[in-house]
Amino acid sequence: MWLVAEDKHVEYAQEVFSIDQSQDGKKLSLLCPTSKQYRRGNSLNQPTLTIDIEAVADGIISVEATHWKGAARKLPNFELFPDGPPSVDASIKNGDAGTTISSGPIAATVSSNPHTFDIRFHSTDNSRKLTSLLDRSVAFAYSPPPGSMMQTGDARDFQHYILTQTTLGVGEQIYGLGERFGALNKVGQSVVLWNADGGTSSDQAYKNVSFWLSNKGYGIFIDTPQRVELEIGSERSCRVQTSIEGQRLKWYIIYGPTPKDVLSRYTTLTGKPNSLPAWSFGLWLTTSFTTEYDENTINGFLEGMRNRDIPLAVFHYDAFWMRPFHWCDFEFMASHFPDPKAQIKRLKESGLVSKISVWINTYIGQASPVFQEAADKGYLLKRKNGDVFQWDLWQAGMGIVDFTNPDACQWFRSKLDALFDIGVDTIKTDFGERIPTKDVQWFDKNVDAERMHNYYAFIYNKLVYEALQDRCGKDEAVVFARAACAGTQRFPLQWGGDCESTFEAMAESLRGGLSLGLCGYSFWSVDIGGFEGYPDPTLYKRWVQFGLLCSHSRLHGSSSYRVPWLIDDDDKTSQGCTAVLQKFAQLKCRLMPYLYSESLEAVKNGWPLSVRAMSLEFPEDRTAWYCDQQFMLGSKILVAPVFDESGEVEFYLPSGRWSSFWDASQTIDGPKWVKEKHNFETLPLHIRQGTILVVGKEGEKRTNYDWTKPENHEVRMYEPDGESSFPLCDPEGKLVAILRTTEDHGAWRVENIEVRVR
């Protein structure tokens, strides 16, 4: 609190000297000297900080702290309010407590006490205190400390930082910040928002999202794609410190009051996820990464899955569909795939699979002629001396596609179009994290290299997603993306990256998915069985159960295949890998009426479909905020994966009566911690009290079918009441009927009370 690092010099805003109010009543500008202004002479040779507070949308206020206003505003910037800025009910009032600016239900009050620095954020009706900026909470810093301010005339010798410290209340917990694999509650952690290809077992992350959610009913979005460092109760235990290198720092405080409300407003600011087609919810099978495969291998896998009655939706060609050292040149390896268009056509016509996916990235090895083509046309990132930026990381002599060049974007899209022409339906957009920042020059000279590092994931995935939309249709596009930053939730879906084949990594992956979902990502997947290593049958089957209850499900590994009969020597018993995969793949098909309805609600509001943190559904339950080994599948189904070889599992049921999906007569009243032991045919799967659940008929093997027809579904009731309802939507997203419960002579029954023309 008192001891500043030896290599830093910090200047804090000490008081609010003056307040300027905008004429439209939407903005305050605070002049904040770094010393108390007791007399006129105190204003000389003294830095100031300017703090702008603005009402930008109902429930959202922006705060921008600036040292030197003349610093250039560098690009790129996040695309905010992509659907257009909403209206705002803003006002500024002066009272005894100070000056208050309100933006719908949220307000900020600047204290009127002389020689103080005190800004409080609260609900407009003053019923809830959110957070605050108090003494020594907004500052800039130099490193190294200048001996004299004359030295800062040559700023090249110094790093300049700006920071804010919002108060962290008693019992307050912080969540989100992207797909993070450590403890779900971030209090006590130092977090760096900087995309890195680090796997799932460290504090590095592929998906750094500059948004965090508090259990106190608000969230904060940090409006910069550059490197952000956060000390979350870890430097000062009662504050969250946010710091960046630069002259200004802007963030938005977003009010709920519920966590669902916060996410809805946050995704209005940064963009809602798009909906996904029903076929994408089915099981995806890949070749795995470094395994040897060709057309015969693929046929063998697909025929093996069909013969074992395991429904597949997508087959994915991973990296080695291209020649070694040539990635990514978009050319099938002729020795293994002499006629890929004909092969893909045969696969689809045979009914073995309906959709095809291929792996790409934006790195191009110099062995490929495509590298020279891109280099000659100026489509690759360059060094400051004009050379193409190259290194031997990943592919020998690889270059990186420069998406700030519009011609490079069109060229890249032409390569994608060629894939679509041969029958490819969806793209796995791998990598995008290893974007250099030193000695690089982007085509767009207004772009700052530091800001491009994280932001590259946005422009990469946006380009591919929009290419798919143009070819397949707005709601038929699907990417399978690894890297992300704020806003990429608009281009679903994302998967968890390279996890190990262990129970610990399975739990790490779940924590990552929960954290990402708390940043407005509706859809998420994971490599079933783990990516690195060789899963034993027990782990594989437990991961199958977990993975088939995520929004999207993919079998994928690194150096070993993931078809079930190779995991356990084709055990044909009911406890074998094949039987377990068959059961849970078919279970997902049966759940599609529920899943698809819930997915439409999720994208409308910016909520996760699965995995959904318990706190979103039960925000008033303190225990729910701590649950990181279970999740909600939509709003009605609770899932508790088994993370132990013994089959034992302990999970928490919030208040209410919960019914087992496997046997509705088995009910448990919460709140309660429950211990159970499960064989491989089941896991804890419990339905919330008051639920009407529409599921497909027993034995359903499709995810894209007309489940609205009575002959294709069954209706279940779980402890219904007079408010139970279910919106039945068809696979195109149209509302067909609303099912509600009515009481009939002491018994409940379901009836259609509304039907719309399809």
mmCIF file of N, CA and C in Angstrom, residues 404 441-448:
data_model
loop_
_atom_site.group_PDB
_atom_site.id
_atom_site.type_symbol
_atom_site.label_atom_id
_atom_site.label_comp_id
_atom_site.label_asym_id
_atom_site.label_seq_id
_atom_site.Cartn_x
_atom_site.Cartn_y
_atom_site.Cartn_z
ATOM 1 N N THR A 404 -4.870 -6.217 -42.211
ATOM 2 C CA THR A 404 -5.130 -4.778 -42.334
ATOM 3 C C THR A 404 -5.046 -4.336 -43.783
ATOM 4 N N GLN A 441 5.694 -4.011 -39.080
ATOM 5 C CA GLN A 441 4.983 -2.911 -39.706
ATOM 6 C C GLN A 441 3.768 -3.462 -40.446
ATOM 7 N N TRP A 442 2.585 -3.099 -39.993
ATOM 8 C CA TRP A 442 1.360 -3.523 -40.647
ATOM 9 C C TRP A 442 1.100 -2.683 -41.887
ATOM 10 N N PHE A 443 0.325 -3.239 -42.810
ATOM 11 C CA PHE A 443 -0.023 -2.507 -44.029
ATOM 12 C C PHE A 443 -0.696 -1.184 -43.683
ATOM 13 N N ASP A 444 -1.638 -1.206 -42.740
ATOM 14 C CA ASP A 444 -2.291 0.009 -42.266
ATOM 15 C C ASP A 444 -1.360 0.688 -41.270
ATOM 16 N N LYS A 445 -0.789 1.793 -41.661
ATOM 17 C CA LYS A 445 0.220 2.472 -40.838
ATOM 18 C C LYS A 445 -0.369 3.066 -39.564
ATOM 19 N N ASN A 446 -1.703 3.162 -39.499
ATOM 20 C CA ASN A 446 -2.344 3.703 -38.292
ATOM 21 C C ASN A 446 -2.524 2.652 -37.200
ATOM 22 N N VAL A 447 -2.173 1.426 -37.511
ATOM 23 C CA VAL A 447 -2.350 0.322 -36.570
ATOM 24 C C VAL A 447 -1.149 0.216 -35.647
ATOM 25 N N ASP A 448 -1.430 0.042 -34.376
ATOM 26 C CA ASP A 448 -0.380 -0.134 -33.366
ATOM 27 C C ASP A 448 -0.143 -1.627 -33.140
#
